[in-house]
mmCIF file with all atom_site columns, C-alpha atoms in Angstrom:
data_model
loop_
_atom_site.group_PDB
_atom_site.id
_atom_site.type_symbol
_atom_site.label_atom_id
_atom_site.label_alt_id
_atom_site.label_comp_id
_atom_site.label_asym_id
_atom_site.label_entity_id
_atom_site.label_seq_id
_atom_site.pdbx_PDB_ins_code
_atom_site.Cartn_x
_atom_site.Cartn_y
_atom_site.Cartn_z
_atom_site.occupancy
_atom_site.B_iso_or_equiv
_atom_site.pdbx_formal_charge
_atom_site.auth_seq_id
_atom_site.auth_comp_id
_atom_site.auth_asym_id
_atom_site.auth_atom_id
_atom_site.pdbx_PDB_model_num
ATOM 1   C CA . MET N 1 1   ? 123.971 211.445 -7.344  1.00 0.00 ? 1065 MET N CA 1
ATOM 2   C CA . GLU N 1 2   ? 122.748 211.787 -3.860  1.00 0.00 ? 1066 GLU N CA 1
ATOM 3   C CA . ASP N 1 3   ? 124.969 208.855 -2.649  1.00 0.00 ? 1067 ASP N CA 1
ATOM 4   C CA . LYS N 1 4   ? 128.077 210.670 -4.003  1.00 0.00 ? 1068 LYS N CA 1
ATOM 5   C CA . LYS N 1 5   ? 127.071 213.715 -2.143  1.00 0.00 ? 1069 LYS N CA 1
ATOM 6   C CA . GLN N 1 6   ? 126.491 211.689 1.022   1.00 0.00 ? 1070 GLN N CA 1
ATOM 7   C CA . LYS N 1 7   ? 129.806 209.989 0.692   1.00 0.00 ? 1071 LYS N CA 1
ATOM 8   C CA . ALA N 1 8   ? 131.596 213.173 0.161   1.00 0.00 ? 1072 ALA N CA 1
ATOM 9   C CA . VAL N 1 9   ? 129.987 214.774 3.231   1.00 0.00 ? 1073 VAL N CA 1
ATOM 10  C CA . CYS N 1 10  ? 130.825 211.608 5.335   1.00 0.00 ? 1074 CYS N CA 1
ATOM 11  C CA . MET N 1 11  ? 134.466 211.646 4.141   1.00 0.00 ? 1075 MET N CA 1
ATOM 12  C CA . GLU N 1 12  ? 134.839 215.450 4.706   1.00 0.00 ? 1076 GLU N CA 1
ATOM 13  C CA . ARG N 1 13  ? 133.325 215.259 8.221   1.00 0.00 ? 1077 ARG N CA 1
ATOM 14  C CA . TYR N 1 14  ? 135.550 212.303 9.140   1.00 0.00 ? 1078 TYR N CA 1
ATOM 15  C CA . ARG N 1 15  ? 138.668 213.944 7.683   1.00 0.00 ? 1079 ARG N CA 1
ATOM 16  C CA . ARG N 1 16  ? 137.953 217.190 9.538   1.00 0.00 ? 1080 ARG N CA 1
ATOM 17  C CA . ARG N 1 17  ? 137.343 215.365 12.737  1.00 0.00 ? 1081 ARG N CA 1
ATOM 18  C CA . ASP N 1 18  ? 140.641 213.489 12.295  1.00 0.00 ? 1082 ASP N CA 1
ATOM 19  C CA . GLU N 1 19  ? 142.512 216.745 11.581  1.00 0.00 ? 1083 GLU N CA 1
ATOM 20  C CA . ASP N 1 20  ? 141.005 218.420 14.728  1.00 0.00 ? 1084 ASP N CA 1
ATOM 21  C CA . GLU N 1 21  ? 141.655 215.583 16.938  1.00 0.00 ? 1085 GLU N CA 1
ATOM 22  C CA . THR N 1 22  ? 145.223 214.595 15.711  1.00 0.00 ? 1086 THR N CA 1
ATOM 23  C CA . SER N 1 23  ? 146.483 218.177 16.285  1.00 0.00 ? 1087 SER N CA 1
ATOM 24  C CA . SER N 1 24  ? 145.908 217.895 20.019  1.00 0.00 ? 1088 SER N CA 1
ATOM 25  C CA . LEU N 1 25  ? 146.419 214.223 20.636  1.00 0.00 ? 1089 LEU N CA 1
ATOM 26  C CA . SER N 1 26  ? 149.153 212.616 22.617  1.00 0.00 ? 1090 SER N CA 1
ATOM 27  C CA . ASP N 1 27  ? 150.840 209.376 21.406  1.00 0.00 ? 1091 ASP N CA 1
ATOM 28  C CA . VAL N 1 28  ? 148.637 207.200 23.618  1.00 0.00 ? 1092 VAL N CA 1
ATOM 29  C CA . ASP N 1 29  ? 145.423 209.062 22.310  1.00 0.00 ? 1093 ASP N CA 1
ATOM 30  C CA . ALA N 1 30  ? 146.574 208.744 18.702  1.00 0.00 ? 1094 ALA N CA 1
ATOM 31  C CA . GLU N 1 31  ? 147.063 204.998 19.222  1.00 0.00 ? 1095 GLU N CA 1
ATOM 32  C CA . ARG N 1 32  ? 143.680 204.479 21.010  1.00 0.00 ? 1096 ARG N CA 1
ATOM 33  C CA . GLU N 1 33  ? 142.102 206.483 17.990  1.00 0.00 ? 1097 GLU N CA 1
ATOM 34  C CA . GLU N 1 34  ? 143.242 203.659 15.658  1.00 0.00 ? 1098 GLU N CA 1
ATOM 35  C CA . GLU N 1 35  ? 141.551 200.968 17.815  1.00 0.00 ? 1099 GLU N CA 1
ATOM 36  C CA . CYS N 1 36  ? 138.085 199.591 17.123  1.00 0.00 ? 1100 CYS N CA 1
ATOM 37  C CA . GLY N 1 37  ? 135.740 201.061 19.696  1.00 0.00 ? 1101 GLY N CA 1
ATOM 38  C CA . ILE N 1 38  ? 134.169 197.793 20.383  1.00 0.00 ? 1102 ILE N CA 1
ATOM 39  C CA . CYS N 1 39  ? 136.864 195.114 20.502  1.00 0.00 ? 1103 CYS N CA 1
ATOM 40  C CA . MET N 1 40  ? 139.791 197.545 21.028  1.00 0.00 ? 1104 MET N CA 1
ATOM 41  C CA . GLU N 1 41  ? 141.899 195.730 18.309  1.00 0.00 ? 1105 GLU N CA 1
ATOM 42  C CA . MET N 1 42  ? 144.124 197.653 15.779  1.00 0.00 ? 1106 MET N CA 1
ATOM 43  C CA . ASN N 1 43  ? 142.126 196.759 12.598  1.00 0.00 ? 1107 ASN N CA 1
ATOM 44  C CA . SER N 1 44  ? 141.033 198.681 9.472   1.00 0.00 ? 1108 SER N CA 1
ATOM 45  C CA . LYS N 1 45  ? 137.882 200.442 10.365  1.00 0.00 ? 1109 LYS N CA 1
ATOM 46  C CA . VAL N 1 46  ? 134.456 200.756 8.777   1.00 0.00 ? 1110 VAL N CA 1
ATOM 47  C CA . VAL N 1 47  ? 133.062 204.182 8.798   1.00 0.00 ? 1111 VAL N CA 1
ATOM 48  C CA . LEU N 1 48  ? 129.283 204.412 8.854   1.00 0.00 ? 1112 LEU N CA 1
ATOM 49  C CA . PRO N 1 49  ? 127.932 206.928 6.387   1.00 0.00 ? 1113 PRO N CA 1
ATOM 50  C CA . ASN N 1 50  ? 125.224 208.533 8.547   1.00 0.00 ? 1114 ASN N CA 1
ATOM 51  C CA . CYS N 1 51  ? 127.018 209.162 11.823  1.00 0.00 ? 1115 CYS N CA 1
ATOM 52  C CA . THR N 1 52  ? 130.726 208.676 10.883  1.00 0.00 ? 1116 THR N CA 1
ATOM 53  C CA . HIS N 1 53  ? 131.337 206.323 13.795  1.00 0.00 ? 1117 HIS N CA 1
ATOM 54  C CA . ALA N 1 54  ? 133.986 203.690 13.115  1.00 0.00 ? 1118 ALA N CA 1
ATOM 55  C CA . MET N 1 55  ? 134.565 200.152 14.079  1.00 0.00 ? 1119 MET N CA 1
ATOM 56  C CA . CYS N 1 56  ? 136.416 197.123 12.631  1.00 0.00 ? 1120 CYS N CA 1
ATOM 57  C CA . LEU N 1 57  ? 134.725 195.125 9.871   1.00 0.00 ? 1121 LEU N CA 1
ATOM 58  C CA . ARG N 1 58  ? 134.324 192.066 12.078  1.00 0.00 ? 1122 ARG N CA 1
ATOM 59  C CA . CYS N 1 59  ? 132.535 193.979 14.757  1.00 0.00 ? 1123 CYS N CA 1
ATOM 60  C CA . TYR N 1 60  ? 130.305 195.780 12.206  1.00 0.00 ? 1124 TYR N CA 1
ATOM 61  C CA . GLN N 1 61  ? 129.268 192.469 10.642  1.00 0.00 ? 1125 GLN N CA 1
ATOM 62  C CA . ASP N 1 62  ? 128.590 190.933 14.073  1.00 0.00 ? 1126 ASP N CA 1
ATOM 63  C CA . TRP N 1 63  ? 126.687 193.959 15.230  1.00 0.00 ? 1127 TRP N CA 1
ATOM 64  C CA . ASN N 1 64  ? 124.747 194.459 12.012  1.00 0.00 ? 1128 ASN N CA 1
ATOM 65  C CA . SER N 1 65  ? 123.508 190.908 12.121  1.00 0.00 ? 1129 SER N CA 1
ATOM 66  C CA . ARG N 1 66  ? 121.940 191.575 15.666  1.00 0.00 ? 1130 ARG N CA 1
ATOM 67  C CA . SER N 1 67  ? 120.903 195.233 15.406  1.00 0.00 ? 1131 SER N CA 1
ATOM 68  C CA . GLN N 1 68  ? 119.957 197.787 12.888  1.00 0.00 ? 1132 GLN N CA 1
ATOM 69  C CA . SER N 1 69  ? 121.390 200.786 14.677  1.00 0.00 ? 1133 SER N CA 1
ATOM 70  C CA . CYS N 1 70  ? 124.819 202.327 15.312  1.00 0.00 ? 1134 CYS N CA 1
ATOM 71  C CA . PRO N 1 71  ? 126.367 200.735 18.463  1.00 0.00 ? 1135 PRO N CA 1
ATOM 72  C CA . PHE N 1 72  ? 127.616 204.267 19.661  1.00 0.00 ? 1136 PHE N CA 1
ATOM 73  C CA . CYS N 1 73  ? 124.842 206.661 18.911  1.00 0.00 ? 1137 CYS N CA 1
ATOM 74  C CA . ARG N 1 74  ? 121.891 204.289 18.049  1.00 0.00 ? 1138 ARG N CA 1
ATOM 75  C CA . ASP N 1 75  ? 121.456 206.022 14.604  1.00 0.00 ? 1139 ASP N CA 1
ATOM 76  C CA . ASN N 1 76  ? 119.324 203.981 12.246  1.00 0.00 ? 1140 ASN N CA 1
ATOM 77  C CA . LEU N 1 77  ? 121.200 201.606 9.893   1.00 0.00 ? 1141 LEU N CA 1
ATOM 78  C CA . LYS N 1 78  ? 118.341 199.940 8.120   1.00 0.00 ? 1142 LYS N CA 1
ATOM 79  C CA . LYS N 1 79  ? 118.755 202.111 5.029   1.00 0.00 ? 1143 LYS N CA 1
ATOM 80  C CA . THR N 1 80  ? 122.607 201.846 4.945   1.00 0.00 ? 1144 THR N CA 1
ATOM 81  C CA . ASP N 1 81  ? 123.798 200.137 1.842   1.00 0.00 ? 1145 ASP N CA 1
ATOM 82  C CA . PRO N 1 82  ? 127.055 198.163 2.350   1.00 0.00 ? 1146 PRO N CA 1
ATOM 83  C CA . GLY N 1 83  ? 128.444 199.903 -0.728  1.00 0.00 ? 1147 GLY N CA 1
ATOM 84  C CA . ASP N 1 84  ? 128.151 203.252 1.216   1.00 0.00 ? 1148 ASP N CA 1
ATOM 85  C CA . LEU N 1 85  ? 130.485 202.113 3.909   1.00 0.00 ? 1149 LEU N CA 1
ATOM 86  C CA . TRP N 1 86  ? 134.026 203.562 3.930   1.00 0.00 ? 1150 TRP N CA 1
ATOM 87  C CA . ILE N 1 87  ? 136.975 201.401 4.859   1.00 0.00 ? 1151 ILE N CA 1
ATOM 88  C CA . TYR N 1 88  ? 139.550 203.518 6.733   1.00 0.00 ? 1152 TYR N CA 1
ATOM 89  C CA . VAL N 1 89  ? 143.091 201.996 6.100   1.00 0.00 ? 1153 VAL N CA 1
ATOM 90  C CA . GLU N 1 90  ? 146.591 202.934 6.746   1.00 0.00 ? 1154 GLU N CA 1
ATOM 91  C CA . ASP N 1 91  ? 148.489 205.029 4.161   1.00 0.00 ? 1155 ASP N CA 1
ATOM 92  C CA . ASP N 1 92  ? 150.620 201.977 3.360   1.00 0.00 ? 1156 ASP N CA 1
ATOM 93  C CA . ASP N 1 93  ? 147.661 199.975 2.233   1.00 0.00 ? 1157 ASP N CA 1
ATOM 94  C CA . VAL N 1 94  ? 146.490 202.491 -0.339  1.00 0.00 ? 1158 VAL N CA 1
ATOM 95  C CA . VAL N 1 95  ? 147.692 201.790 -3.968  1.00 0.00 ? 1159 VAL N CA 1
ATOM 96  C CA . ASP N 1 96  ? 148.434 204.845 -6.127  1.00 0.00 ? 1160 ASP N CA 1
ATOM 97  C CA . MET N 1 97  ? 145.960 205.682 -8.863  1.00 0.00 ? 1161 MET N CA 1
ATOM 98  C CA . GLU N 1 98  ? 148.666 205.405 -11.526 1.00 0.00 ? 1162 GLU N CA 1
ATOM 99  C CA . THR N 1 99  ? 149.241 201.653 -10.608 1.00 0.00 ? 1163 THR N CA 1
ATOM 100 C CA . VAL N 1 100 ? 145.472 200.982 -10.636 1.00 0.00 ? 1164 VAL N CA 1
ATOM 101 C CA . SER N 1 101 ? 144.940 202.705 -14.028 1.00 0.00 ? 1165 SER N CA 1
ATOM 102 C CA . ARG N 1 102 ? 147.804 200.805 -15.549 1.00 0.00 ? 1166 ARG N CA 1
ATOM 103 C CA . GLU N 1 103 ? 146.482 197.506 -14.324 1.00 0.00 ? 1167 GLU N CA 1
ATOM 104 C CA . ASN N 1 104 ? 142.955 198.461 -15.607 1.00 0.00 ? 1168 ASN N CA 1
ATOM 105 C CA . LEU N 1 105 ? 144.330 199.253 -19.025 1.00 0.00 ? 1169 LEU N CA 1
ATOM 106 C CA . ARG N 1 106 ? 146.295 196.066 -19.059 1.00 0.00 ? 1170 ARG N CA 1
ATOM 107 C CA . ARG N 1 107 ? 143.208 193.975 -18.295 1.00 0.00 ? 1171 ARG N CA 1
ATOM 108 C CA . LEU N 1 108 ? 141.196 196.026 -20.964 1.00 0.00 ? 1172 LEU N CA 1
ATOM 109 C CA . PHE N 1 109 ? 143.777 195.179 -23.646 1.00 0.00 ? 1173 PHE N CA 1
ATOM 110 C CA . MET N 1 110 ? 143.965 191.557 -22.713 1.00 0.00 ? 1174 MET N CA 1
ATOM 111 C CA . TYR N 1 111 ? 140.160 191.457 -23.050 1.00 0.00 ? 1175 TYR N CA 1
ATOM 112 C CA . ILE N 1 112 ? 140.208 193.209 -26.413 1.00 0.00 ? 1176 ILE N CA 1
ATOM 113 C CA . ASN N 1 113 ? 142.924 190.745 -27.712 1.00 0.00 ? 1177 ASN N CA 1
ATOM 114 C CA . LYS N 1 114 ? 140.771 187.826 -26.687 1.00 0.00 ? 1178 LYS N CA 1
ATOM 115 C CA . LEU N 1 115 ? 137.777 188.988 -28.614 1.00 0.00 ? 1179 LEU N CA 1
ATOM 116 C CA . PRO N 1 116 ? 136.990 187.266 -31.866 1.00 0.00 ? 1180 PRO N CA 1
ATOM 117 C CA . LEU N 1 117 ? 137.653 189.254 -35.023 1.00 0.00 ? 1181 LEU N CA 1
ATOM 118 C CA . ILE N 1 118 ? 134.328 189.546 -36.902 1.00 0.00 ? 1182 ILE N CA 1
ATOM 119 C CA . VAL N 1 119 ? 133.957 191.940 -39.673 1.00 0.00 ? 1183 VAL N CA 1
ATOM 120 C CA . PRO N 1 120 ? 130.477 192.157 -41.137 1.00 0.00 ? 1184 PRO N CA 1
ATOM 121 C CA . ASP N 1 121 ? 130.470 192.277 -44.938 1.00 0.00 ? 1185 ASP N CA 1
ATOM 122 C CA . VAL N 1 122 ? 127.168 194.140 -45.172 1.00 0.00 ? 1186 VAL N CA 1
ATOM 123 C CA . ILE N 1 123 ? 128.694 197.371 -43.811 1.00 0.00 ? 1187 ILE N CA 1
ATOM 124 C CA . PHE N 1 124 ? 131.461 197.475 -46.395 1.00 0.00 ? 1188 PHE N CA 1
ATOM 125 C CA . SER N 1 125 ? 129.349 196.432 -49.429 1.00 0.00 ? 1189 SER N CA 1
ATOM 126 C CA . VAL N 1 126 ? 127.179 199.482 -49.075 1.00 0.00 ? 1190 VAL N CA 1
ATOM 127 C CA . TYR N 1 127 ? 130.212 201.875 -49.604 1.00 0.00 ? 1191 TYR N CA 1
ATOM 128 C CA . ASP N 1 128 ? 132.125 199.684 -52.229 1.00 0.00 ? 1192 ASP N CA 1
ATOM 129 C CA . SER N 1 129 ? 130.626 201.679 -55.084 1.00 0.00 ? 1193 SER N CA 1
ATOM 130 C CA . HIS N 1 130 ? 131.966 204.873 -53.624 1.00 0.00 ? 1194 HIS N CA 1
ATOM 131 C CA . ILE N 1 131 ? 135.459 203.643 -53.190 1.00 0.00 ? 1195 ILE N CA 1
ATOM 132 C CA . LYS N 1 132 ? 135.894 202.382 -56.678 1.00 0.00 ? 1196 LYS N CA 1
#
C-alpha cells in the first residue's frame, strides 16, 4: 500500500514539475528537458522514485552498477526496488487502456479454452436425489 502512495506522490511531483517548467520553457529548453542529464541523448527516461530525477535506462543501469546514490543529488538508492522506477515515455508510445484490456481478455479466453474439461462426479451425485 505504501508503494502505491510513494508512486502516486512521485508521479504527481514529476507531473507538477513538468507543468510548471513547460509553461515557461522556450523550444530549446523544452528539447533539452527531454534529454538524458548524463549522456545528453534523446531517450525514454527512468524516473527515480525518491528524488524524481530522470535519466535514460542505459545510464541508470550503468550508474546503478557502480553507485548506490542518485547521480544528481546523491540520494540513497539502496532501497529502490526496480519495480518502483517509472519510465517516462512519449505520448505516442502509450497504448490506450481499451486495447490493453481487449488483449488481456483475448489471452484469458485463449487460456480458458485450452484448459481440459474435467467435471467431478462426486459433486453432482450428492444432489441427484433432489433433482429427481
